[in-house]
């Protein structure tokens, strides 16, 4: 499948535009299949607020993200705010879909996060693979990402690849 159910996305887009403005758009980033009891996919969408001719793209605030969460919950969707994403879970029969909404620019994104830091993102990918696949230790993504962020802040070695 190429994305979440169209009627679900239409509802989400309408709510995003009501909360953040008519010019806001969602840009699909990643789709990844899960192998669990249920058939499903995770989809990541960047929230993009266009900028004007002279102004740069405005940031989405944490308050706006909380307003968006409340509006989505108000129509019966399961929406939870995580450190960087608003996670929406939807189940229809045996189909489970997870949609992550992430602002392209947010006023809360750089507080101890690897967002927009390729070196940290690469290091986090390698660490997650090593811990989960090679060592077979169950760990939350957020916890592993925070380890990488703390190590990057200490900058013990200058590795531009983040490996």
PDB file of C-alpha atoms in Angstrom, residues 13-25 48 50:
ATOM      1  CA  UNK A  13      -5.156  16.873   7.023  1.00  0.00           C
ATOM      2  CA  UNK A  14      -8.417  18.761   7.709  1.00  0.00           C
ATOM      3  CA  UNK A  15      -7.627  18.910  11.426  1.00  0.00           C
ATOM      4  CA  UNK A  16      -3.989  19.942  10.850  1.00  0.00           C
ATOM      5  CA  UNK A  17      -5.172  22.797   8.607  1.00  0.00           C
ATOM      6  CA  UNK A  18      -7.812  23.910  11.152  1.00  0.00           C
ATOM      7  CA  UNK A  19      -5.233  24.023  13.965  1.00  0.00           C
ATOM      8  CA  UNK A  20      -2.143  25.283  12.089  1.00  0.00           C
ATOM      9  CA  UNK A  21      -3.582  27.165   9.107  1.00  0.00           C
ATOM     10  CA  UNK A  22      -4.848  26.475   5.596  1.00  0.00           C
ATOM     11  CA  UNK A  23      -1.407  26.766   3.959  1.00  0.00           C
ATOM     12  CA  UNK A  24       0.109  23.924   6.010  1.00  0.00           C
ATOM     13  CA  UNK A  25       0.882  20.691   4.186  1.00  0.00           C
ATOM     14  CA  UNK A  48       5.467  22.018   6.606  1.00  0.00           C
ATOM     15  CA  UNK A  50       5.349  27.552   3.870  1.00  0.00           C
TER      16      UNK A  50
END
